Coordinates of C-alpha atoms in Angstrom, one line a residue:
M1 CA -84.4 12.1 -28.9
N2 CA -83.6 13.6 -26.6
P3 CA -80.5 16.3 -26.7
R4 CA -79.9 16.0 -23.2
A5 CA -79.0 12.5 -23.5
V6 CA -77.4 12.7 -26.8
Q7 CA -75.3 15.0 -24.6
M8 CA -74.7 12.2 -21.8
E9 CA -73.1 10.0 -24.4
T10 CA -71.0 12.2 -26.2
N11 CA -68.9 13.2 -22.6
E12 CA -69.2 9.1 -21.9
N13 CA -67.7 8.6 -25.1
D14 CA -64.8 11.1 -24.9
Q15 CA -64.1 10.4 -21.4
D16 CA -63.3 6.8 -22.7
E17 CA -60.9 8.3 -25.1
D18 CA -58.9 10.4 -22.7
E19 CA -58.8 7.5 -20.0
E20 CA -57.7 5.1 -23.1
V21 CA -55.0 8.2 -24.0
E22 CA -53.5 8.6 -20.3
S23 CA -53.5 4.8 -20.2
A24 CA -51.0 4.9 -22.9
L25 CA -49.1 7.4 -21.7
T26 CA -48.7 5.7 -18.7
K27 CA -47.7 2.6 -19.9
E28 CA -45.5 4.4 -22.4
A29 CA -43.9 6.3 -19.6
C30 CA -43.9 3.2 -17.2
S31 CA -41.6 1.2 -19.8
Q32 CA -39.4 4.1 -20.8
T33 CA -39.3 4.1 -17.0
D34 CA -38.3 0.4 -16.8
A35 CA -36.1 0.8 -19.2
S36 CA -33.9 3.8 -17.9
A37 CA -34.2 1.9 -14.7
T38 CA -32.7 -1.1 -16.7
V39 CA -29.7 0.2 -18.0
K40 CA -28.9 1.9 -14.6
S41 CA -28.9 -1.6 -13.4
M42 CA -26.7 -2.9 -16.0
S43 CA -24.1 -0.2 -15.4
P44 CA -21.5 -1.3 -13.2
P45 CA -20.9 0.3 -9.7
H46 CA -18.7 3.0 -9.3
S47 CA -16.0 0.7 -7.5
V48 CA -16.1 -2.0 -10.5
V49 CA -15.2 0.7 -13.0
K50 CA -12.3 2.1 -10.7
N51 CA -11.3 -1.7 -10.2
Y52 CA -10.9 -2.1 -14.0
E53 CA -9.3 0.7 -14.2
R54 CA -6.6 0.4 -11.8
E55 CA -6.3 -3.7 -13.2
Q56 CA -5.9 -2.1 -16.8
F57 CA -3.4 0.3 -15.3
L58 CA -1.5 -2.3 -13.5
S59 CA -1.0 -5.0 -16.6
F60 CA -0.1 -1.9 -18.6
L61 CA 2.7 -1.1 -15.8
R62 CA 3.5 -4.9 -15.5
A63 CA 4.5 -5.1 -19.4
I64 CA 6.8 -2.6 -19.5
Y65 CA 8.4 -3.5 -15.7
N66 CA 9.0 -7.2 -17.5
R67 CA 9.8 -6.4 -20.5
V68 CA 13.3 -8.1 -21.7
D69 CA 15.4 -7.6 -24.6
D70 CA 16.8 -10.2 -26.9
P71 CA 20.5 -10.5 -24.9
N72 CA 21.1 -11.5 -28.9
A73 CA 19.7 -8.8 -30.7
R74 CA 23.2 -6.6 -29.0
G75 CA 26.5 -7.0 -27.8
P76 CA 26.7 -7.2 -24.1
P77 CA 26.0 -3.8 -22.1
S78 CA 28.6 -1.3 -22.0
I79 CA 28.9 0.9 -18.6
E80 CA 32.0 2.9 -20.5
T81 CA 31.8 6.5 -20.3
T82 CA 29.4 8.0 -23.4
S83 CA 28.8 11.9 -24.3
V84 CA 25.4 11.0 -24.8
L85 CA 22.9 13.7 -23.9
F86 CA 19.9 13.3 -22.0
E87 CA 17.1 13.8 -24.7
T88 CA 19.2 11.2 -26.6
V89 CA 18.9 8.1 -24.3
F90 CA 15.2 9.3 -22.6
Y91 CA 13.4 8.4 -26.4
E92 CA 16.5 5.6 -27.2
P93 CA 17.2 4.2 -23.3
T94 CA 18.7 1.3 -25.1
L95 CA 21.8 2.9 -25.9
L96 CA 22.6 2.7 -22.1
C97 CA 21.8 -0.9 -22.1
I98 CA 19.3 -3.5 -23.0
R99 CA 16.3 -4.6 -20.8
T100 CA 17.5 -7.5 -18.7
P101 CA 15.3 -9.2 -16.2
I102 CA 14.8 -7.1 -13.1
T103 CA 15.7 -9.3 -9.8
P104 CA 16.0 -7.4 -7.2
T105 CA 17.0 -9.9 -4.7
G106 CA 19.8 -8.0 -3.0
H107 CA 21.4 -12.2 -2.9
R108 CA 25.1 -10.3 -3.3
I109 CA 26.8 -7.6 -2.2
A110 CA 27.4 -5.2 -5.5
T111 CA 30.6 -4.6 -7.9
L112 CA 31.1 -1.5 -9.0
R113 CA 29.7 -2.8 -12.3
D114 CA 26.7 -4.2 -10.8
V115 CA 26.0 -0.4 -9.4
L116 CA 26.6 1.8 -12.6
F117 CA 24.1 -0.9 -14.5
D118 CA 21.5 -0.6 -12.0
F119 CA 21.3 3.1 -12.0
R120 CA 21.2 2.4 -16.3
R121 CA 18.6 0.1 -16.0
C122 CA 16.8 1.6 -13.7
F123 CA 16.8 4.8 -15.8
V124 CA 15.5 2.4 -18.9
L125 CA 12.5 1.2 -17.0
Y126 CA 11.7 4.9 -16.1
A127 CA 12.1 6.0 -19.8
D128 CA 9.9 3.2 -21.0
M129 CA 6.9 4.2 -18.5
M130 CA 7.6 7.9 -18.9
T131 CA 7.1 7.8 -22.5
A132 CA 4.0 5.5 -22.2
L133 CA 2.3 7.9 -20.0
P134 CA -0.5 9.9 -21.6
E135 CA -0.2 12.8 -19.7
I136 CA 3.7 13.1 -20.0
C137 CA 2.6 12.8 -23.8
A138 CA 0.3 15.5 -23.5
L139 CA 3.6 17.9 -22.8
T140 CA 5.4 20.0 -25.0
E141 CA 8.7 18.4 -26.2
A142 CA 10.7 21.2 -23.7
D143 CA 8.4 20.7 -20.4
R144 CA 8.4 16.6 -21.1
I145 CA 12.5 16.9 -20.5
T146 CA 12.1 19.3 -18.0
I147 CA 9.8 17.2 -15.9
A148 CA 11.6 14.0 -16.9
K149 CA 15.3 15.3 -15.6
N150 CA 13.6 16.3 -12.5
R151 CA 11.5 13.3 -11.9
F152 CA 14.3 10.1 -12.0
A153 CA 15.7 10.7 -8.8
P154 CA 12.4 10.1 -6.5
F155 CA 11.2 7.1 -9.1
Y156 CA 14.4 5.5 -8.6
W157 CA 14.8 5.7 -4.8
W158 CA 11.0 4.5 -4.9
L159 CA 11.6 1.4 -6.4
A160 CA 15.1 0.9 -4.6
C161 CA 13.6 1.5 -1.0
C162 CA 10.7 -1.4 -1.7
W163 CA 13.3 -3.5 -3.1
T164 CA 15.3 -3.2 -0.4
A165 CA 12.2 -3.3 2.2
K166 CA 11.1 -7.1 0.1
A167 CA 14.7 -8.3 0.1
G168 CA 15.5 -7.8 3.5
C169 CA 19.3 -6.7 2.9
D170 CA 21.3 -4.3 5.2
G171 CA 21.6 -1.5 2.0
V172 CA 20.2 -0.4 -0.8
C173 CA 18.3 -3.2 -2.9
Y174 CA 19.7 -3.0 -7.0
S175 CA 17.7 -4.2 -10.1
N176 CA 20.3 -7.0 -10.4
G177 CA 20.4 -9.2 -7.7
S178 CA 23.1 -7.3 -5.7
Y179 CA 22.7 -4.4 -2.8
H180 CA 25.0 -1.9 -2.2
P181 CA 26.0 -2.4 1.8
S182 CA 25.0 0.3 4.4
E183 CA 28.3 -1.3 6.5
V184 CA 31.1 1.1 5.0
S185 CA 33.9 -1.4 5.0
Q186 CA 31.9 -3.9 2.5
K187 CA 31.3 -0.5 0.2
A188 CA 32.7 -0.4 -3.4
F189 CA 33.1 3.0 -3.4
P190 CA 32.5 5.7 -0.8
E191 CA 29.8 7.4 0.0
A192 CA 29.5 11.6 0.8
R193 CA 26.8 11.0 3.6
N194 CA 25.8 7.4 3.9
V195 CA 22.9 7.2 1.6
S196 CA 22.8 3.6 1.7
R197 CA 22.3 3.3 5.6
L198 CA 19.5 6.4 5.7
S199 CA 17.8 4.8 2.6
V200 CA 17.4 2.0 4.6
E201 CA 16.3 3.4 8.1
S202 CA 14.3 6.4 6.5
V203 CA 12.3 4.7 4.3
S204 CA 12.9 0.5 3.6
V205 CA 12.5 -0.1 7.1
P206 CA 9.2 1.7 7.1
L207 CA 7.8 0.3 4.0
R208 CA 8.8 -2.7 5.5
S209 CA 6.3 -2.9 8.5
L210 CA 4.0 -1.9 5.5
D211 CA 4.7 -5.2 3.6
L212 CA 3.2 -2.9 0.0
T213 CA 1.7 -5.5 -2.5
E214 CA 3.0 -5.4 -6.4
A215 CA -0.1 -2.9 -7.1
E216 CA 1.1 -0.5 -4.8
V217 CA 4.4 -0.8 -5.6
L218 CA 3.7 -0.2 -9.3
I219 CA 2.0 2.1 -8.9
G220 CA 3.8 3.9 -6.3
S221 CA 6.3 4.5 -9.0
I222 CA 3.6 6.3 -11.0
Y223 CA 2.6 8.5 -8.2
N224 CA 5.9 9.6 -7.4
I225 CA 6.8 10.9 -10.6
F226 CA 3.6 13.4 -10.2
Q227 CA 3.4 14.0 -6.6
E228 CA 5.6 16.6 -5.8
F229 CA 5.2 20.4 -5.5
P230 CA 6.3 23.0 -6.6
R231 CA 6.4 22.0 -9.9
P232 CA 10.2 22.5 -11.6
P233 CA 10.7 25.7 -13.4
N234 CA 9.7 26.8 -16.5
I235 CA 7.1 25.0 -17.8
S236 CA 4.1 26.2 -19.0
L237 CA 0.9 26.7 -17.2
E238 CA -1.4 23.9 -19.6
S239 CA 2.0 21.8 -18.8
E240 CA 1.4 22.7 -15.3
M241 CA -2.6 21.8 -15.5
I242 CA -1.5 18.3 -17.1
M243 CA 0.9 17.3 -13.8
E244 CA -1.7 18.4 -11.6
R245 CA -4.5 16.5 -13.1
G246 CA -1.9 13.3 -13.2
R247 CA -1.3 13.7 -9.8
D248 CA -4.8 13.9 -8.9
K249 CA -5.6 10.7 -11.2
Y250 CA -2.2 8.7 -9.6
T251 CA -3.4 10.1 -6.0
R252 CA -7.1 8.0 -6.1
M253 CA -5.7 4.7 -7.9
M254 CA -2.8 4.6 -5.2
I255 CA -5.5 4.7 -2.7
N256 CA -7.7 2.7 -4.5
C257 CA -4.9 -0.7 -4.7
I258 CA -4.7 -0.4 -1.0
P259 CA -5.6 -3.7 0.1
V260 CA -7.6 -2.3 3.4
G261 CA -11.0 -1.1 4.4
E262 CA -11.5 2.7 4.1
P263 CA -10.4 4.1 7.5
Q264 CA -7.2 1.7 7.3
S265 CA -6.3 2.7 3.9
A266 CA -6.8 6.6 4.9
I267 CA -4.2 5.6 7.3
R268 CA -1.9 3.9 5.1
F269 CA -1.6 5.8 2.6
G270 CA -0.9 8.9 4.8
T271 CA 2.1 6.8 5.8
I272 CA 3.6 6.2 2.4
S273 CA 2.8 10.0 1.8
I274 CA 4.9 10.9 4.6
L275 CA 8.0 8.9 3.1
Q276 CA 8.4 11.3 0.4
A277 CA 10.2 13.9 2.0
S278 CA 13.0 11.5 2.8
I279 CA 12.7 9.8 -0.5
T280 CA 13.2 13.6 -1.6
S281 CA 16.1 13.9 1.0
L282 CA 17.6 11.0 -0.5
K283 CA 17.2 12.8 -4.1
Y284 CA 19.5 15.6 -2.8
L285 CA 22.3 13.2 -0.9
T286 CA 22.3 11.5 -4.1
S287 CA 23.2 14.4 -6.1
D288 CA 26.3 15.0 -3.5
N289 CA 27.6 11.4 -4.3
I290 CA 27.6 11.9 -8.1
E291 CA 29.4 14.9 -7.5
V292 CA 32.2 13.6 -4.9
S293 CA 32.6 10.6 -7.2
D294 CA 33.4 12.6 -10.1
V295 CA 35.6 14.8 -8.6
L296 CA 37.4 11.4 -6.9
Q297 CA 37.1 9.6 -10.4
I298 CA 35.9 6.7 -9.0
V299 CA 32.5 6.7 -11.3
P300 CA 33.0 8.2 -14.8
I301 CA 29.8 10.2 -14.8
D302 CA 27.9 10.5 -18.1
D303 CA 26.6 13.8 -19.9
W304 CA 22.7 12.6 -19.4
T305 CA 23.3 11.5 -16.1
N306 CA 25.2 14.9 -15.2
D307 CA 21.9 16.4 -16.9
I308 CA 19.5 14.8 -14.6
F309 CA 21.4 16.1 -11.1
Q310 CA 21.8 20.0 -12.5
A311 CA 18.0 20.4 -13.0
R312 CA 17.8 19.9 -9.2
K313 CA 20.6 23.0 -8.7
N314 CA 18.8 25.0 -11.0
C315 CA 15.4 25.0 -9.5
P316 CA 14.9 28.0 -7.3
Q317 CA 16.3 27.8 -3.4
G318 CA 13.2 26.7 -1.5
A319 CA 11.5 24.8 -4.4
D320 CA 11.6 21.3 -4.7
M321 CA 11.4 19.3 -8.3

């Protein structure tokens, strides 16, 4: 037998085997690539994920906002002065009042009882939302209370101004169908600096032109809790970082819920953000109103309420809360 012929046959066999192995490896690689492409194609786009997260969060907020207590489970809400502390009502808000339906229609002028009850009902809503937010739950107990004392006023004014914009009433719209008029002669009690008119002109009128959606109002209430800087004093660095991450998260969610195209959404969000300065001013003026009412013995101030406004005084000058 020709040795050269044997060698050539052996080489040809080896080449065939190599080609078979290469073909098998190529098929396997292609199979893996196809599988990867299939998984990738099955994964929802980033915008879909964001929309899903937003809708989940909106459902969560709606459930809290629409929560109503059985009126027969307890007696009628009390508006008498109480010495209960802030920490107590923050975790047990129904000590202040039961959860009544929120009906911000602004169809009648508020009585003093309406004004007082609205403040308490909004605090119950605030406490319900705050104690359910994962970022707030992650704070230390002391930092949680510090933040809670400082963030109620902007939360309150955001909702009140949104309600006023929707209702179209000439004054501050409350959660119970009433409103506090801008007209001095119609007020249930005097104001230190005519806060009602200022709130309408500086915040509610611009919001009315935006015609906010339900999503913008609800997510905006949480955005207002996180968006202000610098943070209140005497909180830990860890809590500071948690609040910063929360601010970034709810800012993105706020932008994502704006129902217009990308360029317009930036302008719309910018308009909403600018209004935060006016809400901050209303927060300070509210403190003045509370002090005046207390001095004149028009509105009895509870200890828990006083804690909210004392928190603003304790902030270093030039620092916002």
